[in-house]
Coordinates of C-alpha atoms in Angstrom, one line a residue:
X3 CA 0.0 0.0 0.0
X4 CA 1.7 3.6 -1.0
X5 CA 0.9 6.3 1.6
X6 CA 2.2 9.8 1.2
X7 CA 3.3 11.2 4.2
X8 CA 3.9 14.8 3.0
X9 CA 1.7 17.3 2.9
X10 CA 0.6 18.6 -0.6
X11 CA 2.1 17.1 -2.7
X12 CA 2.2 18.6 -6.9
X13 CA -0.1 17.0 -8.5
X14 CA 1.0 15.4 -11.4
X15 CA 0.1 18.2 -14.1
X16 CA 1.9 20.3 -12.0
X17 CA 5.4 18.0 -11.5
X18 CA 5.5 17.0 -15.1
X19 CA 5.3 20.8 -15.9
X20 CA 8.0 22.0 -13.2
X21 CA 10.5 19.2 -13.7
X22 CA 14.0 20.3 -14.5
X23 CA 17.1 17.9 -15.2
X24 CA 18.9 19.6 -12.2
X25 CA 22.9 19.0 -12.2
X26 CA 24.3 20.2 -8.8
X27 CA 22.6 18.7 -5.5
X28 CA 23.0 19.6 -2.2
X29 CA 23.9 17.2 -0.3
X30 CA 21.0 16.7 2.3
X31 CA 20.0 13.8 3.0
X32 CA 17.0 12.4 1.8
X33 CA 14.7 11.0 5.1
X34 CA 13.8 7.5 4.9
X35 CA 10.2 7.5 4.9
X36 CA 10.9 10.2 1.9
X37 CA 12.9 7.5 0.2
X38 CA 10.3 4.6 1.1
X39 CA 7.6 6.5 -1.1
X40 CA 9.9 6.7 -4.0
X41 CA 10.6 3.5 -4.4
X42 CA 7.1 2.5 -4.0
X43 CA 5.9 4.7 -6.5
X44 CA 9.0 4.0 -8.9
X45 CA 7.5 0.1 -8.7
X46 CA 4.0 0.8 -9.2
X47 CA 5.4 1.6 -13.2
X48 CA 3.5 -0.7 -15.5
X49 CA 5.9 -3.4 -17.0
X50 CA 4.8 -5.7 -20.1
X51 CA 2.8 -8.3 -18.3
X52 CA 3.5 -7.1 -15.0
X53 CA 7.0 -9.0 -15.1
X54 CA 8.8 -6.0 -13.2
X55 CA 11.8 -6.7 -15.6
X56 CA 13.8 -4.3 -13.5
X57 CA 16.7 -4.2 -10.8
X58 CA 16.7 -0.9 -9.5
X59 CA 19.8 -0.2 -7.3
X60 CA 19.8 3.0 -4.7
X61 CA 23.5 3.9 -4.4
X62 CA 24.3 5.9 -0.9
X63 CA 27.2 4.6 0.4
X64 CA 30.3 7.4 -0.1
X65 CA 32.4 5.1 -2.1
X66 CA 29.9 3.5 -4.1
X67 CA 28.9 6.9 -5.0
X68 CA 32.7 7.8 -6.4
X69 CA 32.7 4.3 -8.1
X70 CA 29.9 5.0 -10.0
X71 CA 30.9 8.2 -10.8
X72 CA 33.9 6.6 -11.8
X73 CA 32.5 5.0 -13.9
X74 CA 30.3 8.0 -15.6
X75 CA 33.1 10.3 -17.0
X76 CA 33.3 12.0 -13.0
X77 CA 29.9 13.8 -13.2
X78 CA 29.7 14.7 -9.9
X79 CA 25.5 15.1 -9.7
X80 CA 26.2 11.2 -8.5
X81 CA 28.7 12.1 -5.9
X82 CA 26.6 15.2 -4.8
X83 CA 23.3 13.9 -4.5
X84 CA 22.2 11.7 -1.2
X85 CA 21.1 8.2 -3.4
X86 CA 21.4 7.7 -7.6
X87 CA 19.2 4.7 -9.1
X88 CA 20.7 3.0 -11.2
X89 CA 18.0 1.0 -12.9
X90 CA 19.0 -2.5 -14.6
X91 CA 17.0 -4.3 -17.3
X92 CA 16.9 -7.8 -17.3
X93 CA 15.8 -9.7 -20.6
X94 CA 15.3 -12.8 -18.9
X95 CA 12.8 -11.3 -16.6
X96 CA 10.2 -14.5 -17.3
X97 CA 12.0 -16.8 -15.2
X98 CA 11.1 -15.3 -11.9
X99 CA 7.2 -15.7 -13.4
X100 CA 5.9 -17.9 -10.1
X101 CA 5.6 -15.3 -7.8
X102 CA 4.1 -12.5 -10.0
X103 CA 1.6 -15.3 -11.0
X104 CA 0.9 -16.0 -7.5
X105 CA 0.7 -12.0 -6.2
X106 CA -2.0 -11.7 -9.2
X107 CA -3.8 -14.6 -8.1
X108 CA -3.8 -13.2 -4.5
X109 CA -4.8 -9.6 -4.8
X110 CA -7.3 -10.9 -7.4
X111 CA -6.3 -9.1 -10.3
X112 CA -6.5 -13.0 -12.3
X113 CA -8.0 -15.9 -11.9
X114 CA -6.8 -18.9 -12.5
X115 CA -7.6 -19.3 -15.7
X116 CA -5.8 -16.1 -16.6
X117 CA -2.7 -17.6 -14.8
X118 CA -2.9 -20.6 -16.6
X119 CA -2.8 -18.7 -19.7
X120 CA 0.3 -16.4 -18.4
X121 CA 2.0 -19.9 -17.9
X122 CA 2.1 -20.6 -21.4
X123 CA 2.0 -17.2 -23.1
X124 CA 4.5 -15.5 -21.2
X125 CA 7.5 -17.7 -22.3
X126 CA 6.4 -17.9 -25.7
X127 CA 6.1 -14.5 -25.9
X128 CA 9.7 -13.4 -24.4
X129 CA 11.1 -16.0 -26.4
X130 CA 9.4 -14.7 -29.9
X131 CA 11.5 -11.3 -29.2
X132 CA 14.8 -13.0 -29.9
X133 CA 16.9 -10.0 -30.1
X134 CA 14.4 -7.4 -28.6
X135 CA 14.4 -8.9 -25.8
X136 CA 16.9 -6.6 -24.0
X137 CA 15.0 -4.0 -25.7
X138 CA 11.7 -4.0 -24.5
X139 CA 13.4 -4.8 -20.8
X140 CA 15.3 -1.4 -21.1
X141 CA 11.4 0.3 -22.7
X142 CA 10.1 -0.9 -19.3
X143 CA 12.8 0.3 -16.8
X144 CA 12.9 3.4 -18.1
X145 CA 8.9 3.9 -17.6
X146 CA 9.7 3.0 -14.0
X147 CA 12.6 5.5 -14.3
X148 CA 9.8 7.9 -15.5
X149 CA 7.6 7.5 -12.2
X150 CA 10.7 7.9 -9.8
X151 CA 11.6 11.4 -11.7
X152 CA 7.5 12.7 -11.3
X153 CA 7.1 11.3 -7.7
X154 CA 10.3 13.0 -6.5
X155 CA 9.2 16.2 -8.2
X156 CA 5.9 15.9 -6.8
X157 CA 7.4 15.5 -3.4
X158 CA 9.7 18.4 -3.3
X159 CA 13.0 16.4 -4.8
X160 CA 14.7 17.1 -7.7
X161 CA 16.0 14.4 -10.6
X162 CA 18.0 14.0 -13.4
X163 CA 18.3 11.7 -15.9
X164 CA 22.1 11.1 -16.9
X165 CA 23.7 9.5 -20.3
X166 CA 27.4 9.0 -20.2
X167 CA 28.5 6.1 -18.3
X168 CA 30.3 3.0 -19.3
X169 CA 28.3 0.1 -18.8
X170 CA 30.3 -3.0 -18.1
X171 CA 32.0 -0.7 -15.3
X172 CA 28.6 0.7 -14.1
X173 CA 27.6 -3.4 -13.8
X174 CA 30.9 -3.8 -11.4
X175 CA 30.2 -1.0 -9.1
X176 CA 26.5 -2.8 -9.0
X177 CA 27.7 -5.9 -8.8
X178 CA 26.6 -7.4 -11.3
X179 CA 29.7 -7.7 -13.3
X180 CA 29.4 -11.4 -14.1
X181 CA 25.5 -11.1 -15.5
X182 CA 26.4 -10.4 -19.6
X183 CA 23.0 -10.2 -20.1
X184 CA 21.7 -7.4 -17.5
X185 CA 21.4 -4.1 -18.9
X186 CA 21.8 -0.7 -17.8
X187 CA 18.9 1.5 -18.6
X188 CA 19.9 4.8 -17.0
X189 CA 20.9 6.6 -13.6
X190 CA 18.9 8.6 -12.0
X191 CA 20.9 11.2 -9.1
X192 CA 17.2 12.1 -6.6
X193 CA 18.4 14.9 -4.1
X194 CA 17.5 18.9 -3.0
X195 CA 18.5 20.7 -6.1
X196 CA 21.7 23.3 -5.2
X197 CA 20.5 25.6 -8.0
X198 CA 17.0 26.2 -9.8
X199 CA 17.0 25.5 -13.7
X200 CA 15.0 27.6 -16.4
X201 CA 12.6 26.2 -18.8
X202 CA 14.4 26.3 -22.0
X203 CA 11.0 25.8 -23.8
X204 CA 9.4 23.0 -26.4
X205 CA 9.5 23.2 -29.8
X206 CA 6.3 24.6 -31.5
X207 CA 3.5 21.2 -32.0
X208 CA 3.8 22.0 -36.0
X209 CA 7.6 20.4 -35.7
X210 CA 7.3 17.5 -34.1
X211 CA 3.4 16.4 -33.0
X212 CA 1.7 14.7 -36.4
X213 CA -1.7 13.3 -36.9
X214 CA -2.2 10.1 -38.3
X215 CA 1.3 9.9 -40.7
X216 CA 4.4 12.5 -40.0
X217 CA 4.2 15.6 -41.7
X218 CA 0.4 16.1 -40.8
X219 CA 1.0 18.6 -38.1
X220 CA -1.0 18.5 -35.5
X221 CA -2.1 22.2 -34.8
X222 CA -3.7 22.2 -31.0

């Protein structure tokens, strides 16, 4: 069950609108009730067929903080802000199918025959992807990536979401050196923002918003 503690809390209009990518963090902590609701609401993302293909890995620790770092070019947003997620995608996300089976079955969102079904269609499926398999993994962490960045807005934190990083050294600092097939999706740095960030505004609809077949722009 997610219960939000804080008062007021943005709706979500409101945090998807005053988001900013926010690059230097002060370093406050982050209280752990506050961190308890983030990682609830990061999990309530949708996944394809609820398979919560994910590993989502808070980084506090001081040195675990320089590893990573480290292992992103030395941005220092990680080393700066109180906990990074580093969210994982893993491809083989099907083989840990009993117990999402059996949560559906016992909050009564399936019946059995629905599981049943899952039993069978949920391998076949994964395994018809063949090579996209890593892909639509990555498609589904980064939609739980997605909630983390609007519930922390919405709760008076500030995100960022970070390219640059070398991902076989990223997978060390996580431990997860020795799992080739594990992906790294993106970091995340959640913390107090050191310095406020301008809109630097959206490209007019007509550019990039079609109806029905690019180049139909859509006019609002």
């Amino acid at each position: 069950m997610i219960s939000i503690t804080q008062t007021q809390p943005l709706d979500v209009p409101s945090a998807i609108a005053q988001r900013r990518a926010i690059k230097t963090f002060k370093t406050d902590p982050i209280a752990p009730e506050l961190l308890k609701q983030l990682v609830e609401l990061t999990v309530a993302a949708p996944s394809s067929y609820n398979l919560q293909d994910w590993q989502i890995i808070l980084v506090q620790d001081e040195a675990q903080k320089a590893a990573l770092s480290a292992a992103s070019f030395n941005q220092q947003q990680i080393v700066q802000a109180p906990v990074t997620f580093v969210f994982a995608a893993d491809p083989n996300g099907e083989q840990n199918l009993t117990p999402i089976l059996e949560r559906g079955l016992e909050t009564g969102a399936w019946n059995e025959g629905t599981v049943n079904y899952f039993k069978t269609v949920i391998p076949q499926s994964q395994a018809a992807l063949g090579d996209k398999r890593r892909e639509y993994a990555i498609k589904d962490a980064m939609i739980a990536a997605t909630h983390l960045v609007l519930a922390a807005e919405s709760l008076g934190l500030s995100t960022c979401f970070m390219n640059g990083w070398i991902e076989d050294q990223v997978k060390e600092v996580i431990g997860a050196g020795d799992n080739p097939d594990l992906a790294i999706a993106v970091l995340v740095p959640v913390g107090y923002a050191a310095e406020p960030r301008l809109n630097p505004g959206r490209l007019p609809f007509s550019s990039n918003v079609s109806v029905d077949r690019i180049g139909n722009p859509y006019a609002g």
